């Protein structure tokens, strides 16, 4: 039985019937129009079916027409032949109705933009309602279901791939269209360039018959009269469509220079409002895209090539990108705007030496172990790529951010990329673009194949926030993209790993000594402990569970449809539980195994599972196999599921670590700046150089400060309690210089105080220059301002809301990405 999909709840339905037929490649041909705020054009989908895809029995029927729509029967189009046409010439002004009857010109006016009875269908979609009684008198027909929302579908047609000149040279059956597509998608990896060329040629082949289609709230449903199985269904179809300005997959806005731009967002509905697709993670495909826009604009996209514009007619240019590594459609990303490429003012010879790109076309594939993924040109099998510490990278931003990008971001990229390589090995992707997105971007960062979005909030203050966020997004190249979750409810497999690895990468990027790295990481663990406590106290218990489907995790219906638990719940956007509990679980496992053994295992795991989708047990079972028997008396997959992944609240093993987190030296230094009385006795002595020079410019006087710390404890409490009038001989307190993370912790301590006087707040701002710090610090500072009605600093709150908007620690990494 298919699971019931009810979009009136907060679960996100994945409607595509991937168990019957899979998209193997997309070819997009699109125009971006800023005046109408519409992206329109065509998408050609190339399918593959297998021996499982037989004529369905009643138990495996997929969505057809709903009962509310039975009056709108699919009608039979007459066959037609359309001459070979360049798809770029299709006019966006041609209007098509819900069911286009080729050669008849009949119109069905029951709905607009291809949506029949949309309001009725929005009330609920249940596969049990779809009886597949298509009016074909007992003969069922195969129905292709694609994930689709907020799109105007204009026309669907079969593509006559047999009409492509030269197609017969690699196929045994040049007249059988489905056989041609089958042999095209099955070409070996070393023929990837030829394969892409033929995909492009096929995408421009003439149509050979329009297909019946209908749309509802969450899907596009297509059928061909007489095609009773997935094997019979056309394996190459073209869909002409346009987006809607309010579509939830794209954001039309202005950049920091006031120029119009558009970008895809990591929204709960992923890319289904950008193009019709198969959203479930198992539907891994490749793609290529041609995008036309005004010549003044730059088009950035998930693609292996660093595309350059091709001049078209006056005032317009075209950009082309492609990928050869199969990935879910949700990872496709595009951004179009007046971006400027930011380059270092001085480029060293060492930088130039690392800039050589290794494309899949290089014939240096020396097989270093067998990969477990489907065949594609894999960098893990390219000997040159495995030693490439720093992949080619570019930075784009509005021109007004040039100086801050050059000063803050550009110097961080090479050391962060190199650090990631030193920990995990081969970079899964051959290049990286980094875009500073507009101020209304809803998170600090988002990672997609070959491209990372960063918020402008990461560029303020010291390099700490920018460096850690950059490391987080780089980590997603391995965990979230190259290795993805087979069930998107297991987000911790992406976010927990990226949160865990950002600290490791950042410590190596700064070249910290081991004890310095440990102190810094302990401080960040202490901050995350506070955040996790807040999370479990202020969120529904059912949303605190990392594996909510439990033993049914990874299960789908007979057709392949499923739901993402709480995927549409607006609260989920603000939750960090997958980041935090996932992070602490990995910290716990690393401590149990020993860090050297753990990271050696992690490299082995990456090499084993890159290019694949996994469930939690795949990781845990392989990990436990690497733990010596004497170290794992209480560890098992079942115990970890019970304690960490399938229960709400703070896991019991983590509760036992609470005291260790409180004993962090850097955290205790902060407590000494805040607390009263006995805090002086609780402060342990810190090891020399407890903070790395790259972050702490004041460390030269550290020993003197440590000796005088006993006389400077409880200072902020004393300042806050000191009477407004004081004797002239009273001296100002001498306060410690603090790291950005320490400032965050300091402000969180002060937020716990019932009252903080305006004089104290003024002194805080003057001492630590809080309005000039990074977004993490400024967020807590704004909380203090609002809580205590400190009107003199309301301008800081206004600036934060205008420039930073979202919670600064929130990360929007790849939407439901692999």
mmCIF file of N, CA and C in Angstrom, residues 493-604:
data_model
loop_
_atom_site.group_PDB
_atom_site.id
_atom_site.type_symbol
_atom_site.label_atom_id
_atom_site.label_comp_id
_atom_site.label_asym_id
_atom_site.label_seq_id
_atom_site.Cartn_x
_atom_site.Cartn_y
_atom_site.Cartn_z
ATOM 1 N N UNK A 493 23.060 13.371 9.494
ATOM 2 C CA UNK A 493 24.147 12.816 8.686
ATOM 3 C C UNK A 493 24.820 13.884 7.839
ATOM 4 N N UNK A 494 24.139 14.976 7.635
ATOM 5 C CA UNK A 494 24.741 16.115 6.935
ATOM 6 C C UNK A 494 25.153 17.195 7.926
ATOM 7 N N UNK A 495 24.195 17.672 8.713
ATOM 8 C CA UNK A 495 24.449 18.826 9.574
ATOM 9 C C UNK A 495 25.297 18.500 10.796
ATOM 10 N N UNK A 496 25.099 17.329 11.380
ATOM 11 C CA UNK A 496 25.918 16.948 12.527
ATOM 12 C C UNK A 496 27.381 16.826 12.138
ATOM 13 N N UNK A 497 27.645 16.198 10.985
ATOM 14 C CA UNK A 497 29.020 16.038 10.530
ATOM 15 C C UNK A 497 29.654 17.387 10.194
ATOM 16 N N UNK A 498 28.904 18.268 9.508
ATOM 17 C CA UNK A 498 29.474 19.562 9.135
ATOM 18 C C UNK A 498 29.788 20.403 10.373
ATOM 19 N N UNK A 499 28.921 20.347 11.380
ATOM 20 C CA UNK A 499 29.158 21.081 12.628
ATOM 21 C C UNK A 499 30.368 20.515 13.353
ATOM 22 N N UNK A 500 30.480 19.195 13.376
ATOM 23 C CA UNK A 500 31.605 18.520 14.020
ATOM 24 C C UNK A 500 32.920 18.852 13.310
ATOM 25 N N UNK A 501 32.903 18.847 11.981
ATOM 26 C CA UNK A 501 34.142 19.026 11.217
ATOM 27 C C UNK A 501 34.562 20.478 11.100
ATOM 28 N N UNK A 502 33.626 21.418 11.257
ATOM 29 C CA UNK A 502 34.016 22.823 11.112
ATOM 30 C C UNK A 502 35.071 23.203 12.144
ATOM 31 N N UNK A 503 34.948 22.684 13.369
ATOM 32 C CA UNK A 503 35.948 22.979 14.402
ATOM 33 C C UNK A 503 37.302 22.381 14.046
ATOM 34 N N UNK A 504 37.290 21.156 13.526
ATOM 35 C CA UNK A 504 38.535 20.466 13.188
ATOM 36 C C UNK A 504 39.242 21.181 12.039
ATOM 37 N N UNK A 505 38.483 21.507 10.988
ATOM 38 C CA UNK A 505 39.063 22.221 9.838
ATOM 39 C C UNK A 505 39.607 23.586 10.273
ATOM 40 N N UNK A 506 38.839 24.306 11.086
ATOM 41 C CA UNK A 506 39.213 25.668 11.461
ATOM 42 C C UNK A 506 40.480 25.673 12.319
ATOM 43 N N UNK A 507 40.611 24.711 13.209
ATOM 44 C CA UNK A 507 41.828 24.627 14.024
ATOM 45 C C UNK A 507 43.049 24.386 13.144
ATOM 46 N N UNK A 508 42.906 23.505 12.150
ATOM 47 C CA UNK A 508 44.027 23.228 11.242
ATOM 48 C C UNK A 508 44.311 24.426 10.334
ATOM 49 N N UNK A 509 43.266 25.118 9.909
ATOM 50 C CA UNK A 509 43.467 26.289 9.057
ATOM 51 C C UNK A 509 44.252 27.375 9.780
ATOM 52 N N UNK A 510 44.064 27.475 11.108
ATOM 53 C CA UNK A 510 44.801 28.459 11.904
ATOM 54 C C UNK A 510 46.166 27.959 12.341
ATOM 55 N N UNK A 511 46.424 26.672 12.072
ATOM 56 C CA UNK A 511 47.689 26.033 12.475
ATOM 57 C C UNK A 511 47.884 26.123 13.986
ATOM 58 N N UNK A 512 46.813 25.846 14.718
ATOM 59 C CA UNK A 512 46.885 25.857 16.176
ATOM 60 C C UNK A 512 47.633 24.640 16.693
ATOM 61 N N UNK A 513 48.327 24.830 17.784
ATOM 62 C CA UNK A 513 48.923 23.696 18.482
ATOM 63 C C UNK A 513 47.803 22.834 19.057
ATOM 64 N N UNK A 514 48.066 21.538 19.282
ATOM 65 C CA UNK A 514 46.992 20.647 19.750
ATOM 66 C C UNK A 514 46.266 21.143 20.993
ATOM 67 N N UNK A 515 47.006 21.663 21.990
ATOM 68 C CA UNK A 515 46.308 22.095 23.211
ATOM 69 C C UNK A 515 45.495 23.361 22.962
ATOM 70 N N UNK A 516 45.959 24.219 22.064
ATOM 71 C CA UNK A 516 45.170 25.398 21.714
ATOM 72 C C UNK A 516 43.877 25.002 21.009
ATOM 73 N N UNK A 517 43.996 24.049 20.084
ATOM 74 C CA UNK A 517 42.810 23.575 19.361
ATOM 75 C C UNK A 517 41.807 22.965 20.325
ATOM 76 N N UNK A 518 42.298 22.198 21.295
ATOM 77 C CA UNK A 518 41.388 21.554 22.258
ATOM 78 C C UNK A 518 40.648 22.600 23.078
ATOM 79 N N UNK A 519 41.361 23.626 23.539
ATOM 80 C CA UNK A 519 40.708 24.659 24.341
ATOM 81 C C UNK A 519 39.633 25.385 23.533
ATOM 82 N N UNK A 520 39.980 25.711 22.285
ATOM 83 C CA UNK A 520 39.013 26.398 21.441
ATOM 84 C C UNK A 520 37.789 25.531 21.192
ATOM 85 N N UNK A 521 38.002 24.254 20.927
ATOM 86 C CA UNK A 521 36.893 23.348 20.645
ATOM 87 C C UNK A 521 36.052 23.089 21.891
ATOM 88 N N UNK A 522 36.684 23.053 23.049
ATOM 89 C CA UNK A 522 35.920 22.895 24.286
ATOM 90 C C UNK A 522 35.001 24.099 24.519
ATOM 91 N N UNK A 523 35.518 25.288 24.207
ATOM 92 C CA UNK A 523 34.699 26.485 24.368
ATOM 93 C C UNK A 523 33.487 26.425 23.444
ATOM 94 N N UNK A 524 33.683 26.004 22.198
ATOM 95 C CA UNK A 524 32.559 25.909 21.262
ATOM 96 C C UNK A 524 31.585 24.810 21.698
ATOM 97 N N UNK A 525 32.111 23.735 22.285
ATOM 98 C CA UNK A 525 31.227 22.690 22.822
ATOM 99 C C UNK A 525 30.379 23.236 23.962
ATOM 100 N N UNK A 526 30.998 24.096 24.772
ATOM 101 C CA UNK A 526 30.259 24.704 25.883
ATOM 102 C C UNK A 526 29.119 25.576 25.356
ATOM 103 N N UNK A 527 29.392 26.365 24.324
ATOM 104 C CA UNK A 527 28.342 27.185 23.712
ATOM 105 C C UNK A 527 27.222 26.315 23.143
ATOM 106 N N UNK A 528 27.610 25.231 22.483
ATOM 107 C CA UNK A 528 26.592 24.361 21.875
ATOM 108 C C UNK A 528 25.770 23.654 22.943
ATOM 109 N N UNK A 529 26.384 23.360 24.068
ATOM 110 C CA UNK A 529 25.636 22.764 25.172
ATOM 111 C C UNK A 529 24.524 23.712 25.625
ATOM 112 N N UNK A 530 24.858 24.993 25.762
ATOM 113 C CA UNK A 530 23.842 25.982 26.147
ATOM 114 C C UNK A 530 22.727 26.047 25.105
ATOM 115 N N UNK A 531 23.104 26.014 23.835
ATOM 116 C CA UNK A 531 22.098 26.098 22.768
ATOM 117 C C UNK A 531 21.213 24.856 22.750
ATOM 118 N N UNK A 532 21.814 23.700 22.989
ATOM 119 C CA UNK A 532 21.021 22.476 23.002
ATOM 120 C C UNK A 532 20.039 22.494 24.164
ATOM 121 N N UNK A 533 20.470 22.984 25.317
ATOM 122 C CA UNK A 533 19.558 23.108 26.446
ATOM 123 C C UNK A 533 18.360 23.997 26.088
ATOM 124 N N UNK A 534 18.647 25.133 25.479
ATOM 125 C CA UNK A 534 17.561 26.027 25.050
ATOM 126 C C UNK A 534 16.650 25.320 24.056
ATOM 127 N N UNK A 535 17.259 24.574 23.137
ATOM 128 C CA UNK A 535 16.492 23.900 22.086
ATOM 129 C C UNK A 535 15.482 22.917 22.684
ATOM 130 N N UNK A 536 15.936 22.076 23.607
ATOM 131 C CA UNK A 536 15.044 21.043 24.136
ATOM 132 C C UNK A 536 14.000 21.631 25.073
ATOM 133 N N UNK A 537 14.279 22.806 25.633
ATOM 134 C CA UNK A 537 13.310 23.435 26.525
ATOM 135 C C UNK A 537 12.241 24.212 25.760
ATOM 136 N N UNK A 538 12.535 24.563 24.512
ATOM 137 C CA UNK A 538 11.638 25.465 23.791
ATOM 138 C C UNK A 538 11.169 24.916 22.455
ATOM 139 N N UNK A 539 11.164 23.609 22.307
ATOM 140 C CA UNK A 539 10.686 23.016 21.057
ATOM 141 C C UNK A 539 9.870 21.765 21.363
ATOM 142 N N UNK A 540 8.965 21.388 20.458
ATOM 143 C CA UNK A 540 8.163 20.182 20.680
ATOM 144 C C UNK A 540 9.044 18.941 20.747
ATOM 145 N N UNK A 541 8.728 18.036 21.649
ATOM 146 C CA UNK A 541 9.550 16.839 21.835
ATOM 147 C C UNK A 541 9.675 16.021 20.557
ATOM 148 N N UNK A 542 8.594 15.917 19.797
ATOM 149 C CA UNK A 542 8.644 15.068 18.603
ATOM 150 C C UNK A 542 9.608 15.610 17.549
ATOM 151 N N UNK A 543 9.940 16.904 17.634
ATOM 152 C CA UNK A 543 10.852 17.490 16.670
ATOM 153 C C UNK A 543 12.294 17.495 17.169
ATOM 154 N N UNK A 544 12.536 16.904 18.327
ATOM 155 C CA UNK A 544 13.890 16.793 18.863
ATOM 156 C C UNK A 544 14.528 15.444 18.532
ATOM 157 N N UNK A 545 13.819 14.615 17.803
ATOM 158 C CA UNK A 545 14.274 13.253 17.514
ATOM 159 C C UNK A 545 15.000 13.242 16.169
ATOM 160 N N UNK A 546 16.206 12.693 16.151
ATOM 161 C CA UNK A 546 17.013 12.691 14.935
ATOM 162 C C UNK A 546 16.601 11.608 13.948
ATOM 163 N N UNK A 547 15.922 10.594 14.427
ATOM 164 C CA UNK A 547 15.514 9.476 13.558
ATOM 165 C C UNK A 547 14.033 9.196 13.811
ATOM 166 N N UNK A 548 13.163 10.125 13.417
ATOM 167 C CA UNK A 548 11.749 10.018 13.812
ATOM 168 C C UNK A 548 11.036 8.824 13.204
ATOM 169 N N UNK A 549 11.501 8.320 12.052
ATOM 170 C CA UNK A 549 10.836 7.171 11.427
ATOM 171 C C UNK A 549 11.279 5.835 12.002
ATOM 172 N N UNK A 550 12.298 5.870 12.863
ATOM 173 C CA UNK A 550 12.802 4.678 13.551
ATOM 174 C C UNK A 550 13.040 3.521 12.587
ATOM 175 N N UNK A 551 12.439 2.367 12.835
ATOM 176 C CA UNK A 551 12.735 1.198 11.983
ATOM 177 C C UNK A 551 12.202 1.363 10.567
ATOM 178 N N UNK A 552 11.339 2.348 10.347
ATOM 179 C CA UNK A 552 10.821 2.583 9.002
ATOM 180 C C UNK A 552 11.655 3.612 8.229
ATOM 181 N N UNK A 553 12.760 4.017 8.806
ATOM 182 C CA UNK A 553 13.623 4.982 8.129
ATOM 183 C C UNK A 553 14.108 4.409 6.807
ATOM 184 N N UNK A 554 13.949 5.171 5.741
ATOM 185 C CA UNK A 554 14.355 4.720 4.418
ATOM 186 C C UNK A 554 13.265 4.010 3.656
ATOM 187 N N UNK A 555 12.142 3.678 4.312
ATOM 188 C CA UNK A 555 11.051 2.994 3.638
ATOM 189 C C UNK A 555 10.261 3.977 2.773
ATOM 190 N N UNK A 556 9.812 3.520 1.632
ATOM 191 C CA UNK A 556 8.949 4.320 0.760
ATOM 192 C C UNK A 556 7.766 3.458 0.353
ATOM 193 N N UNK A 557 6.795 4.077 -0.289
ATOM 194 C CA UNK A 557 5.636 3.336 -0.764
ATOM 195 C C UNK A 557 6.025 2.500 -1.977
ATOM 196 N N UNK A 558 5.092 1.701 -2.456
ATOM 197 C CA UNK A 558 5.361 0.869 -3.628
ATOM 198 C C UNK A 558 5.758 1.709 -4.834
ATOM 199 N N UNK A 559 5.191 2.887 -4.951
ATOM 200 C CA UNK A 559 5.497 3.729 -6.115
ATOM 201 C C UNK A 559 6.799 4.492 -5.937
ATOM 202 N N UNK A 560 7.270 4.586 -4.698
ATOM 203 C CA UNK A 560 8.453 5.385 -4.411
ATOM 204 C C UNK A 560 8.136 6.681 -3.709
ATOM 205 N N UNK A 561 6.854 7.039 -3.595
ATOM 206 C CA UNK A 561 6.469 8.269 -2.907
ATOM 207 C C UNK A 561 6.677 8.121 -1.399
ATOM 208 N N UNK A 562 6.867 9.259 -0.732
ATOM 209 C CA UNK A 562 7.081 9.239 0.714
ATOM 210 C C UNK A 562 6.793 10.634 1.250
ATOM 211 N N UNK A 563 7.064 10.840 2.524
ATOM 212 C CA UNK A 563 6.922 12.168 3.118
ATOM 213 C C UNK A 563 8.168 12.457 3.947
ATOM 214 N N UNK A 564 8.451 13.757 4.108
ATOM 215 C CA UNK A 564 9.504 14.197 5.024
ATOM 216 C C UNK A 564 8.819 14.727 6.262
ATOM 217 N N UNK A 565 9.030 14.045 7.375
ATOM 218 C CA UNK A 565 8.369 14.424 8.615
ATOM 219 C C UNK A 565 8.672 15.882 8.967
ATOM 220 N N UNK A 566 7.621 16.655 9.225
ATOM 221 C CA UNK A 566 7.712 18.054 9.646
ATOM 222 C C UNK A 566 8.401 18.937 8.604
ATOM 223 N N UNK A 567 8.482 18.461 7.358
ATOM 224 C CA UNK A 567 9.199 19.220 6.333
ATOM 225 C C UNK A 567 8.596 20.583 6.039
ATOM 226 N N UNK A 568 7.308 20.772 6.324
ATOM 227 C CA UNK A 568 6.651 22.051 6.065
ATOM 228 C C UNK A 568 6.364 22.828 7.346
ATOM 229 N N UNK A 569 6.805 22.322 8.476
ATOM 230 C CA UNK A 569 6.567 23.001 9.746
ATOM 231 C C UNK A 569 7.471 24.231 9.840
ATOM 232 N N UNK A 570 6.910 25.423 9.960
ATOM 233 C CA UNK A 570 7.746 26.635 9.990
ATOM 234 C C UNK A 570 8.723 26.666 11.157
ATOM 235 N N UNK A 571 8.417 25.961 12.254
ATOM 236 C CA UNK A 571 9.336 25.920 13.391
ATOM 237 C C UNK A 571 10.645 25.229 13.034
ATOM 238 N N UNK A 572 10.576 24.285 12.110
ATOM 239 C CA UNK A 572 11.755 23.477 11.800
ATOM 240 C C UNK A 572 12.901 24.324 11.252
ATOM 241 N N UNK A 573 12.559 25.409 10.559
ATOM 242 C CA UNK A 573 13.578 26.270 9.972
ATOM 243 C C UNK A 573 14.520 26.822 11.034
ATOM 244 N N UNK A 574 14.000 27.035 12.239
ATOM 245 C CA UNK A 574 14.798 27.666 13.286
ATOM 246 C C UNK A 574 15.449 26.651 14.224
ATOM 247 N N UNK A 575 15.204 25.386 14.018
ATOM 248 C CA UNK A 575 15.712 24.386 14.954
ATOM 249 C C UNK A 575 17.124 23.958 14.614
ATOM 250 N N UNK A 576 17.898 23.653 15.658
ATOM 251 C CA UNK A 576 19.289 23.253 15.500
ATOM 252 C C UNK A 576 19.558 21.839 16.010
ATOM 253 N N UNK A 577 18.501 21.124 16.334
ATOM 254 C CA UNK A 577 18.700 19.850 17.016
ATOM 255 C C UNK A 577 19.552 18.882 16.187
ATOM 256 N N UNK A 578 19.375 18.850 14.857
ATOM 257 C CA UNK A 578 20.154 17.941 14.033
ATOM 258 C C UNK A 578 21.629 18.334 14.008
ATOM 259 N N UNK A 579 21.882 19.631 14.094
ATOM 260 C CA UNK A 579 23.251 20.109 14.169
ATOM 261 C C UNK A 579 23.891 19.712 15.498
ATOM 262 N N UNK A 580 23.171 20.019 16.574
ATOM 263 C CA UNK A 580 23.762 19.935 17.904
ATOM 264 C C UNK A 580 23.852 18.510 18.422
ATOM 265 N N UNK A 581 22.746 17.768 18.381
ATOM 266 C CA UNK A 581 22.806 16.389 18.870
ATOM 267 C C UNK A 581 23.710 15.542 17.969
ATOM 268 N N UNK A 582 23.661 15.803 16.661
ATOM 269 C CA UNK A 582 24.560 15.094 15.760
ATOM 270 C C UNK A 582 26.007 15.386 16.069
ATOM 271 N N UNK A 583 26.307 16.646 16.340
ATOM 272 C CA UNK A 583 27.675 17.046 16.714
ATOM 273 C C UNK A 583 28.130 16.342 17.986
ATOM 274 N N UNK A 584 27.289 16.359 19.017
ATOM 275 C CA UNK A 584 27.698 15.754 20.287
ATOM 276 C C UNK A 584 27.824 14.230 20.168
ATOM 277 N N UNK A 585 26.995 13.601 19.325
ATOM 278 C CA UNK A 585 27.141 12.167 19.103
ATOM 279 C C UNK A 585 28.504 11.856 18.495
ATOM 280 N N UNK A 586 28.898 12.632 17.497
ATOM 281 C CA UNK A 586 30.184 12.387 16.848
ATOM 282 C C UNK A 586 31.342 12.694 17.789
ATOM 283 N N UNK A 587 31.194 13.710 18.633
ATOM 284 C CA UNK A 587 32.221 13.983 19.653
ATOM 285 C C UNK A 587 32.363 12.804 20.607
ATOM 286 N N UNK A 588 31.221 12.256 20.995
ATOM 287 C CA UNK A 588 31.206 11.100 21.895
ATOM 288 C C UNK A 588 31.901 9.894 21.253
ATOM 289 N N UNK A 589 31.614 9.643 20.000
ATOM 290 C CA UNK A 589 32.221 8.506 19.305
ATOM 291 C C UNK A 589 33.714 8.716 19.098
ATOM 292 N N UNK A 590 34.118 9.946 18.784
ATOM 293 C CA UNK A 590 35.541 10.242 18.603
ATOM 294 C C UNK A 590 36.311 10.032 19.908
ATOM 295 N N UNK A 591 35.698 10.440 21.018
ATOM 296 C CA UNK A 591 36.349 10.257 22.319
ATOM 297 C C UNK A 591 36.451 8.776 22.667
ATOM 298 N N UNK A 592 35.403 8.021 22.345
ATOM 299 C CA UNK A 592 35.407 6.583 22.634
ATOM 300 C C UNK A 592 36.469 5.853 21.822
ATOM 301 N N UNK A 593 36.572 6.208 20.559
ATOM 302 C CA UNK A 593 37.490 5.523 19.660
ATOM 303 C C UNK A 593 38.913 6.039 19.784
ATOM 304 N N UNK A 594 39.066 7.290 20.208
ATOM 305 C CA UNK A 594 40.367 7.941 20.174
ATOM 306 C C UNK A 594 40.461 8.745 18.883
ATOM 307 N N UNK A 595 40.888 9.995 18.976
ATOM 308 C CA UNK A 595 40.797 10.886 17.816
ATOM 309 C C UNK A 595 41.597 10.385 16.619
ATOM 310 N N UNK A 596 42.805 9.896 16.831
ATOM 311 C CA UNK A 596 43.616 9.428 15.701
ATOM 312 C C UNK A 596 42.915 8.288 14.975
ATOM 313 N N UNK A 597 42.423 7.318 15.739
ATOM 314 C CA UNK A 597 41.736 6.174 15.137
ATOM 315 C C UNK A 597 40.434 6.627 14.475
ATOM 316 N N UNK A 598 39.739 7.553 15.123
ATOM 317 C CA UNK A 598 38.458 8.017 14.600
ATOM 318 C C UNK A 598 38.624 8.701 13.248
ATOM 319 N N UNK A 599 39.571 9.621 13.125
ATOM 320 C CA UNK A 599 39.726 10.345 11.862
ATOM 321 C C UNK A 599 40.337 9.461 10.778
ATOM 322 N N UNK A 600 41.115 8.490 11.169
ATOM 323 C CA UNK A 600 41.579 7.502 10.193
ATOM 324 C C UNK A 600 40.389 6.713 9.653
ATOM 325 N N UNK A 601 39.471 6.351 10.546
ATOM 326 C CA UNK A 601 38.250 5.667 10.117
ATOM 327 C C UNK A 601 37.402 6.549 9.209
ATOM 328 N N UNK A 602 37.311 7.851 9.548
ATOM 329 C CA UNK A 602 36.462 8.754 8.783
ATOM 330 C C UNK A 602 36.933 8.848 7.336
ATOM 331 N N UNK A 603 38.241 8.868 7.124
ATOM 332 C CA UNK A 603 38.765 8.892 5.749
ATOM 333 C C UNK A 603 38.398 7.597 5.031
ATOM 334 N N UNK A 604 38.487 6.508 5.744
ATOM 335 C CA UNK A 604 38.128 5.212 5.152
ATOM 336 C C UNK A 604 36.637 5.187 4.806
#
